[in-house]
């Protein structure tokens, strides 16, 4: 087989000096640099690229760009695979591999095509009707079947090794589309000093100027475009981007653009991303997105070889490729003639079928003069051929477009359709612009601007070049003048173009008598005229409902070629005018955007910040096993030998109870509070009383939300007269600071207080255990750390081998304990000194798991009890509620439910066998055999292995918990399939009188 | 993404801010006796307006100031922004 037999010589913008080889469905082909996968396949005579979604009918190429509904392939590039790639957008590179999707076993023999012959059973709403019953069939039969049948390709399950970036940008004017209006407005604005971004989704700039026979300023359209682009590229105030699709228009003139940086290369260059997502905040947006040719609906209009006439022209003029040697042009306007003339000029004899009776225009005359065979008042009734068009049934049509004449069959190998143009209004509509219907072009155009956006040229329904350029030059100039206050106006070039005559408002060929051809509206989702008719018969009226019921316009192409014809049909059947039917909502993205681009760099460990304490390296070196605590990494336990978590944490906790342990508590939230009214602020924020706390003393406090729920707890220390140091839990640190700022700025601005986070300024070590005082005294030989010198809840400052330290006598573990804080830079020094000096006291570091064990068996509530659902009483914190003063949330505590006698309360839970560990989250019930739903009395909030008693112990929030002590209940965990008989005990399982902390 | 004019810092993107609810709610004075209804109106009851709405935002990743923003809840149009200390007129 001769390669590239449909390639013309000397035509096109491809680089013939660079031949590229590629593989499609396992076969090798050649193309040229500058081809798309589509143009290269057509050059090789390949027109069968896939199977349709529902009926598995053969699929070829319909367009030449972003509007393509058919040619979706699975791409293989550099060891990766990607689904949902449009062959019309994918640029060819050496070694490219692609395969068809939605067919099995092959595109030539597809078993699913049996659906095509069963189509009578697959009408509109077929999924809703068929798969509803029997109910049990959904999971076992229907769902797996649909999963296999549905989808356009397979997503890779491998880690994507490519890099994607995000970029934030500001500009005066963002211009979407580099056709005539985009170039003209960009040029005028840039010359007037505005900061401009010009985005083009294709690789080549110029839009329709690349394919139309026009003359601007004595240059061909293509050369003029090239000149303008080259000039813009050199200007420092202009960013020109090809392969970049502005796909979304969001609030306040924020637009998002995806730039495909490496998709056209065999592999991504070193240090380059594959794609980049731009978030652009533009002062003004000019939408110059052009328009997409509209198909005419006729029988079997989805057969490969039926395509848009503008696409045929683009394949010819840009890629030097013939879509057929025997083309039939089916048109209702002058655009089809341009394609026919290009064929004729390249030695191919086209036949034009024009639905119009007697159109008069320059271009029609030109076609006549060239001797092209034109049949007026003629239509294509149906395409014939299965995997490729072989012939067409054509007929004359009456002036009222209702009656077909005698049907004739003529040979052809492609049918190029032009049903006029549909402006691409997606971005304008996304901006909130209420579109309006333009009768002259049978299409919607943008209405009044909602944000700072204007739509120019074909996207605004303007189809003459002269008018497009004039308005675009003007708009670019006027907008830039408003922004820059400059007044440099560029001169307007002379434009030569052919005048067109009006189009025929004809869009659907009637069915001939006795024939039941499928006439497709939506080519990607296989929605035919008959499906819409059924939906309307069944009572669907709103276009939004018709859309969802039939899936019209819901495919990945979002109905770029199908929406308007669908509306025409609904309006015809419903006897309404199109504007009254209205169109469905346009939503971003305009084209599919890869998940990688949306996620950007925020993957894996970059998906959130990782905060490490200054002692992190020490922990790492000493075999710490880390755990995520919010954004922090904390040692969970320090592994010794083959120890597991249970054994390691038990050893560490035991050592705290017996000797002394040290725990990194840097992650605790710390807030510095200063000012003459600091005590008053604390008094209002905490539930207990704060006005009489002396300097050098710490106090435990609980703060509530206004609805009475516990927000956080912690200790606050009075450092000096007007200076307090507040600690919060790790998780609530940021929220508590915002909470304080809220009250200081909005509710009580009269309080003279400043708050600032100092979490990261201080490194903290909790030193706990009966030997902690002996250790501390050795660390701070000059400080009096006796029980009298530094009593429980006392505070002092000390000298740690030359480093200034804050010493708090506070305890979370329930043991005699201290917390030492030093400036973060000295954190590691402090830690190493503690470990060094602690040797003789058998010190061991302990992690969060041992920390939890120690607090649970002491009955100290923490995050798992203060879970945003509990009030102070539930946590046995009611003793901290001041009766003398008001505080945030106090009024809520007098609500009826919060005062209930049998209110839930924290209790301890011990398994009767003293062996079985109790899963956290389990429910407590009275009778494990009670019928479902078994009434739930409470839930397990935290579990540990009590090192003091050497048996499992849990905390629970239990209804009427106060009276339940001593009761025998059952813990049920259906998740772990466990039923455990338990006894309810006091939550204070160790040292209930709290003597150790004061010892 | 909204574009919010912080009265302290100027124009900033929404991702620097966090939302704080209705700006017109007034906390009853501390120590003042209030009825259940008054308290519920303060804590829970909100109008959930469609249209112009004064609301609080905190410039969390900026100056950390709470500000008042008049926004259309349907269109996101922002009409006005005020400092915490400025009264809504």
Coordinates of N, CA, C and O in Angstrom, one line a residue, chain A residues 752-815:
Chain A
X752 N -8.3 46.1 75.4 CA -6.9 46.4 74.9 C -6.0 45.2 75.0 O -5.3 45.0 76.0
X753 N -6.1 44.3 74.0 CA -5.3 43.1 74.1 C -4.8 42.8 72.7 O -5.5 43.0 71.7
X754 N -3.6 42.2 72.6 CA -3.1 41.7 71.3 C -2.9 40.2 71.5 O -2.4 39.7 72.5
X755 N -3.2 39.4 70.4 CA -3.0 38.0 70.4 C -2.1 37.7 69.2 O -2.3 38.2 68.1
X756 N -1.2 36.7 69.3 CA -0.4 36.3 68.2 C 0.0 34.8 68.4 O 0.2 34.4 69.5
X757 N 0.0 34.1 67.3 CA 0.4 32.7 67.4 C 1.9 32.6 67.6 O 2.7 33.2 66.9
X758 N 2.3 31.8 68.6 CA 3.8 31.5 68.8 C 4.0 30.0 68.8 O 5.1 29.6 69.3
X759 N 3.1 29.3 68.2 CA 3.3 27.8 68.1 C 4.7 27.4 67.6 O 5.3 26.5 68.2
X760 N 5.1 28.1 66.5 CA 6.3 27.6 65.9 C 7.6 28.3 66.5 O 8.7 28.0 66.2
X761 N 7.3 29.2 67.5 CA 8.5 29.9 68.1 C 9.1 29.2 69.2 O 10.2 29.4 69.6
X762 N 8.3 28.3 69.8 CA 8.7 27.5 71.0 C 8.8 26.0 70.7 O 7.8 25.5 70.1
X763 N 9.9 25.4 71.1 CA 9.9 24.0 71.1 C 9.6 23.5 72.5 O 10.0 24.1 73.5
X764 N 8.8 22.4 72.6 CA 8.3 21.9 73.9 C 8.7 20.5 74.2 O 8.6 19.7 73.3
X765 N 9.1 20.2 75.4 CA 9.3 18.9 75.9 C 8.5 18.6 77.2 O 8.7 19.4 78.1
X766 N 7.7 17.6 77.2 CA 7.0 17.2 78.4 C 7.8 16.2 79.1 O 8.2 15.2 78.5
X767 N 8.2 16.5 80.3 CA 9.0 15.5 81.1 C 8.1 15.0 82.2 O 7.7 15.8 83.1
X768 N 7.8 13.7 82.2 CA 6.8 13.2 83.1 C 7.3 11.9 83.7 O 8.0 11.1 83.1
X769 N 6.9 11.7 85.0 CA 7.2 10.5 85.7 C 7.7 10.8 87.1 O 8.0 12.0 87.4
X770 N 7.7 9.8 88.0 CA 8.0 10.1 89.4 C 9.5 10.6 89.5 O 9.8 11.3 90.5
X771 N 10.3 10.4 88.5 CA 11.7 10.9 88.7 C 11.9 12.2 87.9 O 13.1 12.6 87.7
X772 N 10.8 12.8 87.4 CA 11.0 14.0 86.6 C 11.6 15.2 87.4 O 12.4 15.9 86.8
X773 N 11.2 15.3 88.7 CA 11.8 16.4 89.4 C 13.3 16.3 89.6 O 14.0 17.3 89.4
X774 N 13.7 15.1 89.9 CA 15.2 14.8 90.1 C 15.9 15.2 88.8 O 17.0 15.8 88.8
X775 N 15.3 14.8 87.6 CA 15.9 15.1 86.4 C 15.9 16.6 86.1 O 17.0 17.2 85.8
X776 N 14.8 17.3 86.4 CA 14.7 18.7 86.2 C 15.7 19.5 87.0 O 16.4 20.4 86.5
X777 N 15.9 19.0 88.2 CA 16.8 19.7 89.1 C 18.2 19.7 88.6 O 19.0 20.6 88.8
X778 N 18.5 18.5 87.9 CA 19.9 18.4 87.4 C 20.0 19.3 86.1 O 21.1 19.7 85.8
X779 N 18.9 19.4 85.4 CA 19.0 20.3 84.2 C 19.0 21.8 84.6 O 19.6 22.6 83.9
X780 N 18.4 22.1 85.7 CA 18.3 23.5 86.1 C 18.9 23.6 87.6 O 18.1 23.8 88.5
X781 N 20.2 23.4 87.8 CA 20.7 23.4 89.1 C 20.5 24.7 89.9 O 20.5 24.7 91.1
X782 N 20.4 25.8 89.2 CA 20.2 27.1 89.9 C 18.8 27.4 90.2 O 18.5 28.5 90.8
X783 N 17.8 26.6 89.8 CA 16.4 26.9 90.1 C 15.9 26.1 91.3 O 16.4 24.9 91.4
X784 N 15.0 26.6 92.0 CA 14.4 25.9 93.1 C 13.2 25.2 92.6 O 12.1 25.8 92.3
X785 N 13.3 23.9 92.3 CA 12.2 23.1 91.7 C 11.6 22.2 92.7 O 10.9 21.2 92.3
X786 N 11.8 22.4 94.0 CA 11.1 21.6 95.0 C 9.6 21.8 94.9 O 9.1 22.8 94.3
X787 N 8.8 21.0 95.6 CA 7.4 21.1 95.6 C 6.9 22.4 96.1 O 5.9 23.0 95.7
X788 N 7.7 23.0 97.0 CA 7.3 24.4 97.5 C 7.8 25.4 96.5 O 7.1 26.4 96.3
X789 N 9.0 25.2 96.0 CA 9.6 26.2 95.1 C 8.8 26.3 93.8 O 8.6 27.4 93.2
X790 N 8.4 25.2 93.2 CA 7.6 25.2 92.0 C 6.5 24.2 92.2 O 6.6 23.0 91.8
X791 N 5.4 24.6 92.8 CA 4.3 23.7 93.1 C 3.5 23.4 91.8 O 3.7 24.0 90.8
X792 N 2.6 22.4 91.9 CA 1.7 22.0 90.8 C 1.0 23.3 90.3 O 0.5 24.1 91.0
X793 N 1.0 23.4 88.9 CA 0.5 24.6 88.2 C 1.4 25.9 88.4 O 0.9 27.0 88.3
X794 N 2.6 25.6 88.8 CA 3.5 26.8 88.9 C 4.3 27.0 87.7 O 4.3 26.2 86.8
X795 N 4.9 28.2 87.6 CA 5.7 28.5 86.4 C 6.9 29.3 86.8 O 6.9 30.1 87.7
X796 N 8.1 28.9 86.2 CA 9.3 29.7 86.4 C 10.1 29.7 85.2 O 9.9 29.0 84.2
X797 N 11.1 30.6 85.2 CA 12.1 30.6 84.1 C 13.4 30.1 84.6 O 13.8 30.3 85.7
X798 N 14.1 29.4 83.7 CA 15.4 28.8 84.2 C 16.5 28.9 83.1 O 16.2 29.3 82.0
X799 N 17.6 28.5 83.5 CA 18.8 28.5 82.6 C 19.2 27.1 82.3 O 19.7 26.4 83.2
X800 N 19.0 26.7 81.0 CA 19.4 25.3 80.6 C 20.7 25.4 79.9 O 20.8 25.5 78.7
X801 N 21.8 25.2 80.7 CA 23.1 25.2 80.2 C 23.3 26.4 79.3 O 23.8 26.3 78.1
X802 N 22.9 27.6 79.7 CA 23.1 28.8 78.9 C 21.9 29.2 78.0 O 21.9 30.2 77.4
X803 N 20.9 28.3 78.0 CA 19.8 28.6 77.1 C 18.6 29.0 78.0 O 18.3 28.3 79.0
X804 N 17.9 30.0 77.7 CA 16.8 30.5 78.5 C 15.6 29.6 78.3 O 15.2 29.2 77.1
X805 N 15.0 29.1 79.4 CA 13.9 28.1 79.2 C 12.7 28.6 80.1 O 12.9 29.2 81.1
X806 N 11.5 28.2 79.7 CA 10.3 28.4 80.5 C 9.9 27.0 81.0 O 9.9 26.0 80.3
X807 N 9.7 27.0 82.3 CA 9.3 25.7 83.0 C 7.9 25.8 83.5 O 7.6 26.7 84.4
X808 N 7.0 24.9 83.1 CA 5.6 24.9 83.5 C 5.5 23.6 84.3 O 5.8 22.5 83.8
X809 N 4.9 23.7 85.5 CA 4.6 22.4 86.2 C 3.2 22.0 85.9 O 2.2 22.3 86.6
X810 N 3.0 21.4 84.7 CA 1.7 20.9 84.3 C 1.8 19.5 83.9 O 2.8 19.0 83.6
X811 N 0.6 18.8 83.8 CA 0.7 17.4 83.5 C -0.5 16.9 82.7 O -1.7 17.3 83.0
X812 N -0.2 16.2 81.7 CA -1.3 15.6 80.9 C -1.4 14.1 81.2 O -2.4 13.5 81.0
X813 N -0.2 13.6 81.6 CA -0.1 12.1 81.9 C -0.6 11.7 83.2 O -0.8 10.6 83.5
X814 N -0.9 12.7 84.1 CA -1.3 12.4 85.4 C -0.2 12.1 86.4 O -0.4 11.9 87.6
X815 N 1.0 12.1 85.9 CA 2.2 11.9 86.8 C 2.7 13.3 87.2 O 2.3 14.3 86.6

